[in-house]
Amino acid sequence: MTMSSHPVHQLDQPLLDVRHLTVRYGESIALEDITFHLHAGERIAVVGPNGAGKSTLFKVIAGVIRPTAGEVRIYGSHPSHHVCIGYVPQRSQVEWRFPVTVEDVVMMGRVARIGLLRRPGREDRQRVRQALETVGLAEMADRPIQALSGGQQQRMFIARALAQEAELLLMDEPLNGLDIPSQESILALLDTLREQGVTLMVATHDLDQAARFFDRVMLLNRRLIGFGAPSDVFSQERLQRAYGGRLKIVQSENEQIALGDTCCQEPSFYEPF
Amino acid sequence: MNLSELLLSPFAYPFMFRALLAALIVSTVCAVIGSYVVLRGMAFFGDALAHTLLPGVALGYLLSGANREALFWWALGTSILASLGIGALTRSARLREDTAIGIVFAGMFALGIALISTVRSYAVDLSHFLFGDVLGVSEAALWRMAIFGGVVLLLVFLLYKEFLVISFDPVLAATLRLPTRHLENLFLILIAITVAVALQTVGVALMVAMLITPATTAYLLTHRLPAMMGLATIFAIFSSLIGLYLSYYLGIASGAAIVLVSTLLFAIVFLLRRNER
């Protein structure tokens, strides 16, 4: 017994197709008339100032909140029946004192596939173990989640998405507040995910990382301001439109633009444990 | 009097033995559901829910008079309605959640007291509703408690992984396409049944202690949810047992005695663990 029928993926359709998406919270508009699509295997950075609607966009794609207008299609059908969309929450939104182990959390990714009234079987345990090995947390499996460092917390959620067999992974600010080595280990893990065919959408504040590590970038500020190769999207004119005067733009000699968001970035040396 | 006599003699009275069984059932169910109540930060909800059933019980009391057996059904009905009602109220975000709950619960509680105060034997009856009357549990009531408590425990066991996901990460629950709304409502109904089952033992005023105190004590000692539920059950049963002895030998009100032992256990564990977490 499964809880929902999982629709067949029409593979000639884009993995993700967003059309004229608008989301309003009461009077305020969070997203307005967003249209774009992604194909399987792509790696996209979503950038924009605080309040640009990045988290809202992810939640609509994940099927957690409904759009006010427009639609989201996953492989040609409505997202609400697909269990192939993984969501990695911002670390600050997780109750880290919850009495569960790393393995418990990763097993949560299997819950839909295990099905109602059933217990995890051999395949579920094997997938969880594999996922933990992929992210390098196999030895931490029995530890309480409270004991994890920031980078380990992030890797645990990636393992959960792997156990879920997610094909599209939405990550909300995964590098925020991590030290440089942890950031690098997460970025290396994103390469592994790509090898496994997982499509990635990553929200980030860091325009420099967005430009260096992602195929395409999406510049968002309620409206879609640009979507394409970083060198095209990060033009001075577009960045002005997205950030107004809050951005420091530095042009270096090989035309690789180095950028910093002067308003919202947390110091990257902060590591809570 | 030797020790075994000291321990066994209270329960030679049938009413004391029934009280013991009732306390054991209530302890177990409250400890297990209470573990979720604590982890989900619903202590105030639990307190409010217990108080909100007073007008329902009062109405049943006025309508069915001396028939105490009918009161359970009034309590159960009111409890489920109130639980789903408060749940819906907290989802419609016009007011802050705790404000909305506070207003409804105080209003309903006042209505309950007003209804009961129209009866002559007001003071005695009100105190039974407020503080429980575990020594007056009938055999029929005991069976009802066992059956409804058993249903709650069975559902918590069968839906363990689903309740765990909606409690830890509602967004994951949504992306896994779990029937989140139905599970949330079912969870509210389970709390409601628990409160109705526990009503005669501890009354509305001390209900929240049965839900949160043993569970919180257990939370301080473990990192796994099943262990937390198990430990909470042990603490709750221990408190009930010692509480009943205190009640019998010292003449302390039974509900208060149980809650006091439970609170003392919490205080000891809290002091022992304060440097570690």
mmCIF file with all atom_site columns, C-alpha atoms in Angstrom, chain A residues 39-171:
data_model
loop_
_atom_site.group_PDB
_atom_site.id
_atom_site.type_symbol
_atom_site.label_atom_id
_atom_site.label_alt_id
_atom_site.label_comp_id
_atom_site.label_asym_id
_atom_site.label_entity_id
_atom_site.label_seq_id
_atom_site.pdbx_PDB_ins_code
_atom_site.Cartn_x
_atom_site.Cartn_y
_atom_site.Cartn_z
_atom_site.occupancy
_atom_site.B_iso_or_equiv
_atom_site.pdbx_formal_charge
_atom_site.auth_seq_id
_atom_site.auth_comp_id
_atom_site.auth_asym_id
_atom_site.auth_atom_id
_atom_site.pdbx_PDB_model_num
ATOM 1   C CA . HIS A 1 39  ? 16.269 19.959 -17.880 1.00 0.00 ? 39  HIS A CA 1
ATOM 2   C CA . ALA A 1 40  ? 17.489 16.953 -15.965 1.00 0.00 ? 40  ALA A CA 1
ATOM 3   C CA . GLY A 1 41  ? 21.102 17.165 -14.777 1.00 0.00 ? 41  GLY A CA 1
ATOM 4   C CA . GLU A 1 42  ? 21.385 20.959 -14.696 1.00 0.00 ? 42  GLU A CA 1
ATOM 5   C CA . ARG A 1 43  ? 22.852 22.864 -11.792 1.00 0.00 ? 43  ARG A CA 1
ATOM 6   C CA . ILE A 1 44  ? 21.305 26.253 -11.122 1.00 0.00 ? 44  ILE A CA 1
ATOM 7   C CA . ALA A 1 45  ? 22.124 28.946 -8.577  1.00 0.00 ? 45  ALA A CA 1
ATOM 8   C CA . VAL A 1 46  ? 19.250 31.176 -7.515  1.00 0.00 ? 46  VAL A CA 1
ATOM 9   C CA . VAL A 1 47  ? 20.452 34.589 -6.345  1.00 0.00 ? 47  VAL A CA 1
ATOM 10  C CA . GLY A 1 48  ? 18.756 37.758 -5.238  1.00 0.00 ? 48  GLY A CA 1
ATOM 11  C CA . PRO A 1 49  ? 18.495 40.025 -2.203  1.00 0.00 ? 49  PRO A CA 1
ATOM 12  C CA . ASN A 1 50  ? 16.734 39.046 1.025   1.00 0.00 ? 50  ASN A CA 1
ATOM 13  C CA . GLY A 1 51  ? 12.999 38.862 0.477   1.00 0.00 ? 51  GLY A CA 1
ATOM 14  C CA . ALA A 1 52  ? 13.448 38.286 -3.264  1.00 0.00 ? 52  ALA A CA 1
ATOM 15  C CA . GLY A 1 53  ? 11.215 35.212 -3.072  1.00 0.00 ? 53  GLY A CA 1
ATOM 16  C CA . LYS A 1 54  ? 13.863 32.480 -3.289  1.00 0.00 ? 54  LYS A CA 1
ATOM 17  C CA . SER A 1 55  ? 12.399 30.385 -0.456  1.00 0.00 ? 55  SER A CA 1
ATOM 18  C CA . THR A 1 56  ? 8.884  30.982 -1.767  1.00 0.00 ? 56  THR A CA 1
ATOM 19  C CA . LEU A 1 57  ? 9.916  29.806 -5.225  1.00 0.00 ? 57  LEU A CA 1
ATOM 20  C CA . PHE A 1 58  ? 11.367 26.627 -3.733  1.00 0.00 ? 58  PHE A CA 1
ATOM 21  C CA . LYS A 1 59  ? 8.275  25.937 -1.668  1.00 0.00 ? 59  LYS A CA 1
ATOM 22  C CA . VAL A 1 60  ? 5.997  26.325 -4.676  1.00 0.00 ? 60  VAL A CA 1
ATOM 23  C CA . ILE A 1 61  ? 8.187  24.006 -6.738  1.00 0.00 ? 61  ILE A CA 1
ATOM 24  C CA . ALA A 1 62  ? 8.203  21.501 -3.872  1.00 0.00 ? 62  ALA A CA 1
ATOM 25  C CA . GLY A 1 63  ? 4.407  21.672 -3.797  1.00 0.00 ? 63  GLY A CA 1
ATOM 26  C CA . VAL A 1 64  ? 4.353  22.955 -0.215  1.00 0.00 ? 64  VAL A CA 1
ATOM 27  C CA . ILE A 1 65  ? 2.519  26.189 -1.030  1.00 0.00 ? 65  ILE A CA 1
ATOM 28  C CA . ARG A 1 66  ? 0.109  26.768 -3.890  1.00 0.00 ? 66  ARG A CA 1
ATOM 29  C CA . PRO A 1 67  ? 0.696  29.447 -6.489  1.00 0.00 ? 67  PRO A CA 1
ATOM 30  C CA . THR A 1 68  ? -1.792 32.308 -6.665  1.00 0.00 ? 68  THR A CA 1
ATOM 31  C CA . ALA A 1 69  ? -1.602 32.127 -10.459 1.00 0.00 ? 69  ALA A CA 1
ATOM 32  C CA . GLY A 1 70  ? 0.358  30.189 -13.053 1.00 0.00 ? 70  GLY A CA 1
ATOM 33  C CA . GLU A 1 71  ? 1.564  26.629 -12.765 1.00 0.00 ? 71  GLU A CA 1
ATOM 34  C CA . VAL A 1 72  ? 4.479  24.332 -11.989 1.00 0.00 ? 72  VAL A CA 1
ATOM 35  C CA . ARG A 1 73  ? 4.903  21.062 -13.859 1.00 0.00 ? 73  ARG A CA 1
ATOM 36  C CA . ILE A 1 74  ? 7.314  18.257 -13.050 1.00 0.00 ? 74  ILE A CA 1
ATOM 37  C CA . TYR A 1 75  ? 8.034  16.052 -16.064 1.00 0.00 ? 75  TYR A CA 1
ATOM 38  C CA . GLY A 1 76  ? 4.786  17.260 -17.563 1.00 0.00 ? 76  GLY A CA 1
ATOM 39  C CA . SER A 1 77  ? 2.478  16.738 -14.566 1.00 0.00 ? 77  SER A CA 1
ATOM 40  C CA . HIS A 1 78  ? 1.412  18.545 -11.393 1.00 0.00 ? 78  HIS A CA 1
ATOM 41  C CA . PRO A 1 79  ? 4.048  18.438 -8.598  1.00 0.00 ? 79  PRO A CA 1
ATOM 42  C CA . SER A 1 80  ? 1.692  17.311 -5.871  1.00 0.00 ? 80  SER A CA 1
ATOM 43  C CA . HIS A 1 81  ? 2.078  13.609 -6.674  1.00 0.00 ? 81  HIS A CA 1
ATOM 44  C CA . HIS A 1 82  ? 5.801  13.500 -7.267  1.00 0.00 ? 82  HIS A CA 1
ATOM 45  C CA . VAL A 1 83  ? 7.985  12.303 -4.424  1.00 0.00 ? 83  VAL A CA 1
ATOM 46  C CA . CYS A 1 84  ? 11.161 12.975 -6.427  1.00 0.00 ? 84  CYS A CA 1
ATOM 47  C CA . ILE A 1 85  ? 11.641 16.549 -5.164  1.00 0.00 ? 85  ILE A CA 1
ATOM 48  C CA . GLY A 1 86  ? 14.029 16.886 -2.247  1.00 0.00 ? 86  GLY A CA 1
ATOM 49  C CA . TYR A 1 87  ? 14.176 19.992 -0.084  1.00 0.00 ? 87  TYR A CA 1
ATOM 50  C CA . VAL A 1 88  ? 17.116 20.909 2.113   1.00 0.00 ? 88  VAL A CA 1
ATOM 51  C CA . PRO A 1 89  ? 15.892 23.472 4.655   1.00 0.00 ? 89  PRO A CA 1
ATOM 52  C CA . GLN A 1 90  ? 17.887 26.399 5.998   1.00 0.00 ? 90  GLN A CA 1
ATOM 53  C CA . ARG A 1 91  ? 19.727 25.132 9.041   1.00 0.00 ? 91  ARG A CA 1
ATOM 54  C CA . SER A 1 92  ? 18.218 27.855 11.202  1.00 0.00 ? 92  SER A CA 1
ATOM 55  C CA . GLN A 1 93  ? 14.725 26.443 10.580  1.00 0.00 ? 93  GLN A CA 1
ATOM 56  C CA . VAL A 1 94  ? 15.453 23.021 12.054  1.00 0.00 ? 94  VAL A CA 1
ATOM 57  C CA . GLU A 1 95  ? 14.795 22.052 15.687  1.00 0.00 ? 95  GLU A CA 1
ATOM 58  C CA . TRP A 1 96  ? 18.237 20.595 16.430  1.00 0.00 ? 96  TRP A CA 1
ATOM 59  C CA . ARG A 1 97  ? 17.273 19.450 19.934  1.00 0.00 ? 97  ARG A CA 1
ATOM 60  C CA . PHE A 1 98  ? 14.723 16.986 18.565  1.00 0.00 ? 98  PHE A CA 1
ATOM 61  C CA . PRO A 1 99  ? 15.599 13.512 19.971  1.00 0.00 ? 99  PRO A CA 1
ATOM 62  C CA . VAL A 1 100 ? 16.529 11.756 16.720  1.00 0.00 ? 100 VAL A CA 1
ATOM 63  C CA . THR A 1 101 ? 19.774 10.333 15.368  1.00 0.00 ? 101 THR A CA 1
ATOM 64  C CA . VAL A 1 102 ? 21.405 11.098 12.022  1.00 0.00 ? 102 VAL A CA 1
ATOM 65  C CA . GLU A 1 103 ? 20.164 7.751  10.717  1.00 0.00 ? 103 GLU A CA 1
ATOM 66  C CA . ASP A 1 104 ? 16.597 8.505  11.904  1.00 0.00 ? 104 ASP A CA 1
ATOM 67  C CA . VAL A 1 105 ? 16.567 11.740 9.912   1.00 0.00 ? 105 VAL A CA 1
ATOM 68  C CA . VAL A 1 106 ? 17.937 10.118 6.750   1.00 0.00 ? 106 VAL A CA 1
ATOM 69  C CA . MET A 1 107 ? 15.375 7.306  7.087   1.00 0.00 ? 107 MET A CA 1
ATOM 70  C CA . MET A 1 108 ? 12.644 9.972  7.067   1.00 0.00 ? 108 MET A CA 1
ATOM 71  C CA . GLY A 1 109 ? 13.412 10.406 3.361   1.00 0.00 ? 109 GLY A CA 1
ATOM 72  C CA . ARG A 1 110 ? 12.165 6.841  2.802   1.00 0.00 ? 110 ARG A CA 1
ATOM 73  C CA . VAL A 1 111 ? 8.807  7.286  4.544   1.00 0.00 ? 111 VAL A CA 1
ATOM 74  C CA . ALA A 1 112 ? 6.738  7.798  1.378   1.00 0.00 ? 112 ALA A CA 1
ATOM 75  C CA . ARG A 1 113 ? 8.324  4.793  -0.348  1.00 0.00 ? 113 ARG A CA 1
ATOM 76  C CA . ILE A 1 114 ? 7.960  2.542  2.701   1.00 0.00 ? 114 ILE A CA 1
ATOM 77  C CA . GLY A 1 115 ? 4.238  3.311  2.712   1.00 0.00 ? 115 GLY A CA 1
ATOM 78  C CA . LEU A 1 116 ? 1.592  3.675  5.377   1.00 0.00 ? 116 LEU A CA 1
ATOM 79  C CA . LEU A 1 117 ? 1.534  1.150  8.269   1.00 0.00 ? 117 LEU A CA 1
ATOM 80  C CA . ARG A 1 118 ? 4.801  -0.478 7.158   1.00 0.00 ? 118 ARG A CA 1
ATOM 81  C CA . ARG A 1 119 ? 8.220  -0.603 8.764   1.00 0.00 ? 119 ARG A CA 1
ATOM 82  C CA . PRO A 1 120 ? 11.514 0.060  6.952   1.00 0.00 ? 120 PRO A CA 1
ATOM 83  C CA . GLY A 1 121 ? 12.732 -3.013 5.059   1.00 0.00 ? 121 GLY A CA 1
ATOM 84  C CA . ARG A 1 122 ? 16.151 -4.225 3.966   1.00 0.00 ? 122 ARG A CA 1
ATOM 85  C CA . GLU A 1 123 ? 16.233 -2.029 0.863   1.00 0.00 ? 123 GLU A CA 1
ATOM 86  C CA . ASP A 1 124 ? 15.376 1.047  2.933   1.00 0.00 ? 124 ASP A CA 1
ATOM 87  C CA . ARG A 1 125 ? 18.150 0.396  5.404   1.00 0.00 ? 125 ARG A CA 1
ATOM 88  C CA . GLN A 1 126 ? 20.586 -0.239 2.576   1.00 0.00 ? 126 GLN A CA 1
ATOM 89  C CA . ARG A 1 127 ? 19.671 3.029  0.816   1.00 0.00 ? 127 ARG A CA 1
ATOM 90  C CA . VAL A 1 128 ? 20.091 4.938  4.071   1.00 0.00 ? 128 VAL A CA 1
ATOM 91  C CA . ARG A 1 129 ? 23.503 3.392  4.635   1.00 0.00 ? 129 ARG A CA 1
ATOM 92  C CA . GLN A 1 130 ? 24.592 4.164  1.077   1.00 0.00 ? 130 GLN A CA 1
ATOM 93  C CA . ALA A 1 131 ? 23.389 7.749  1.375   1.00 0.00 ? 131 ALA A CA 1
ATOM 94  C CA . LEU A 1 132 ? 25.294 8.184  4.637   1.00 0.00 ? 132 LEU A CA 1
ATOM 95  C CA . GLU A 1 133 ? 28.436 6.767  3.022   1.00 0.00 ? 133 GLU A CA 1
ATOM 96  C CA . THR A 1 134 ? 28.103 9.056  0.008   1.00 0.00 ? 134 THR A CA 1
ATOM 97  C CA . VAL A 1 135 ? 28.052 12.142 2.216   1.00 0.00 ? 135 VAL A CA 1
ATOM 98  C CA . GLY A 1 136 ? 30.727 10.781 4.571   1.00 0.00 ? 136 GLY A CA 1
ATOM 99  C CA . LEU A 1 137 ? 28.555 10.475 7.670   1.00 0.00 ? 137 LEU A CA 1
ATOM 100 C CA . ALA A 1 138 ? 28.444 6.661  8.011   1.00 0.00 ? 138 ALA A CA 1
ATOM 101 C CA . GLU A 1 139 ? 30.302 6.824  11.307  1.00 0.00 ? 139 GLU A CA 1
ATOM 102 C CA . MET A 1 140 ? 27.914 9.429  12.688  1.00 0.00 ? 140 MET A CA 1
ATOM 103 C CA . ALA A 1 141 ? 24.785 7.347  11.979  1.00 0.00 ? 141 ALA A CA 1
ATOM 104 C CA . ASP A 1 142 ? 23.919 6.715  15.633  1.00 0.00 ? 142 ASP A CA 1
ATOM 105 C CA . ARG A 1 143 ? 24.819 10.164 16.912  1.00 0.00 ? 143 ARG A CA 1
ATOM 106 C CA . PRO A 1 144 ? 22.093 12.613 17.983  1.00 0.00 ? 144 PRO A CA 1
ATOM 107 C CA . ILE A 1 145 ? 21.656 15.397 15.415  1.00 0.00 ? 145 ILE A CA 1
ATOM 108 C CA . GLN A 1 146 ? 22.506 17.877 18.133  1.00 0.00 ? 146 GLN A CA 1
ATOM 109 C CA . ALA A 1 147 ? 26.121 16.654 17.985  1.00 0.00 ? 147 ALA A CA 1
ATOM 110 C CA . LEU A 1 148 ? 26.679 17.617 14.325  1.00 0.00 ? 148 LEU A CA 1
ATOM 111 C CA . SER A 1 149 ? 28.730 20.550 13.074  1.00 0.00 ? 149 SER A CA 1
ATOM 112 C CA . GLY A 1 150 ? 27.179 22.950 10.581  1.00 0.00 ? 150 GLY A CA 1
ATOM 113 C CA . GLY A 1 151 ? 28.693 21.218 7.564   1.00 0.00 ? 151 GLY A CA 1
ATOM 114 C CA . GLN A 1 152 ? 27.649 17.792 8.861   1.00 0.00 ? 152 GLN A CA 1
ATOM 115 C CA . GLN A 1 153 ? 24.092 19.041 9.385   1.00 0.00 ? 153 GLN A CA 1
ATOM 116 C CA . GLN A 1 154 ? 23.968 20.105 5.752   1.00 0.00 ? 154 GLN A CA 1
ATOM 117 C CA . ARG A 1 155 ? 25.406 16.786 4.567   1.00 0.00 ? 155 ARG A CA 1
ATOM 118 C CA . MET A 1 156 ? 22.839 14.876 6.617   1.00 0.00 ? 156 MET A CA 1
ATOM 119 C CA . PHE A 1 157 ? 20.029 16.608 4.753   1.00 0.00 ? 157 PHE A CA 1
ATOM 120 C CA . ILE A 1 158 ? 21.707 15.856 1.425   1.00 0.00 ? 158 ILE A CA 1
ATOM 121 C CA . ALA A 1 159 ? 21.851 12.200 2.495   1.00 0.00 ? 159 ALA A CA 1
ATOM 122 C CA . ARG A 1 160 ? 18.153 12.364 3.299   1.00 0.00 ? 160 ARG A CA 1
ATOM 123 C CA . ALA A 1 161 ? 17.431 13.639 -0.217  1.00 0.00 ? 161 ALA A CA 1
ATOM 124 C CA . LEU A 1 162 ? 19.532 10.782 -1.638  1.00 0.00 ? 162 LEU A CA 1
ATOM 125 C CA . ALA A 1 163 ? 17.612 8.246  0.455   1.00 0.00 ? 163 ALA A CA 1
ATOM 126 C CA . GLN A 1 164 ? 14.428 9.858  -0.857  1.00 0.00 ? 164 GLN A CA 1
ATOM 127 C CA . GLU A 1 165 ? 15.757 9.158  -4.393  1.00 0.00 ? 165 GLU A CA 1
ATOM 128 C CA . ALA A 1 166 ? 15.230 12.831 -5.189  1.00 0.00 ? 166 ALA A CA 1
ATOM 129 C CA . GLU A 1 167 ? 15.767 13.822 -8.818  1.00 0.00 ? 167 GLU A CA 1
ATOM 130 C CA . LEU A 1 168 ? 15.391 17.535 -8.200  1.00 0.00 ? 168 LEU A CA 1
ATOM 131 C CA . LEU A 1 169 ? 17.064 18.873 -5.086  1.00 0.00 ? 169 LEU A CA 1
ATOM 132 C CA . LEU A 1 170 ? 16.173 22.332 -3.779  1.00 0.00 ? 170 LEU A CA 1
ATOM 133 C CA . MET A 1 171 ? 18.725 23.715 -1.327  1.00 0.00 ? 171 MET A CA 1
#
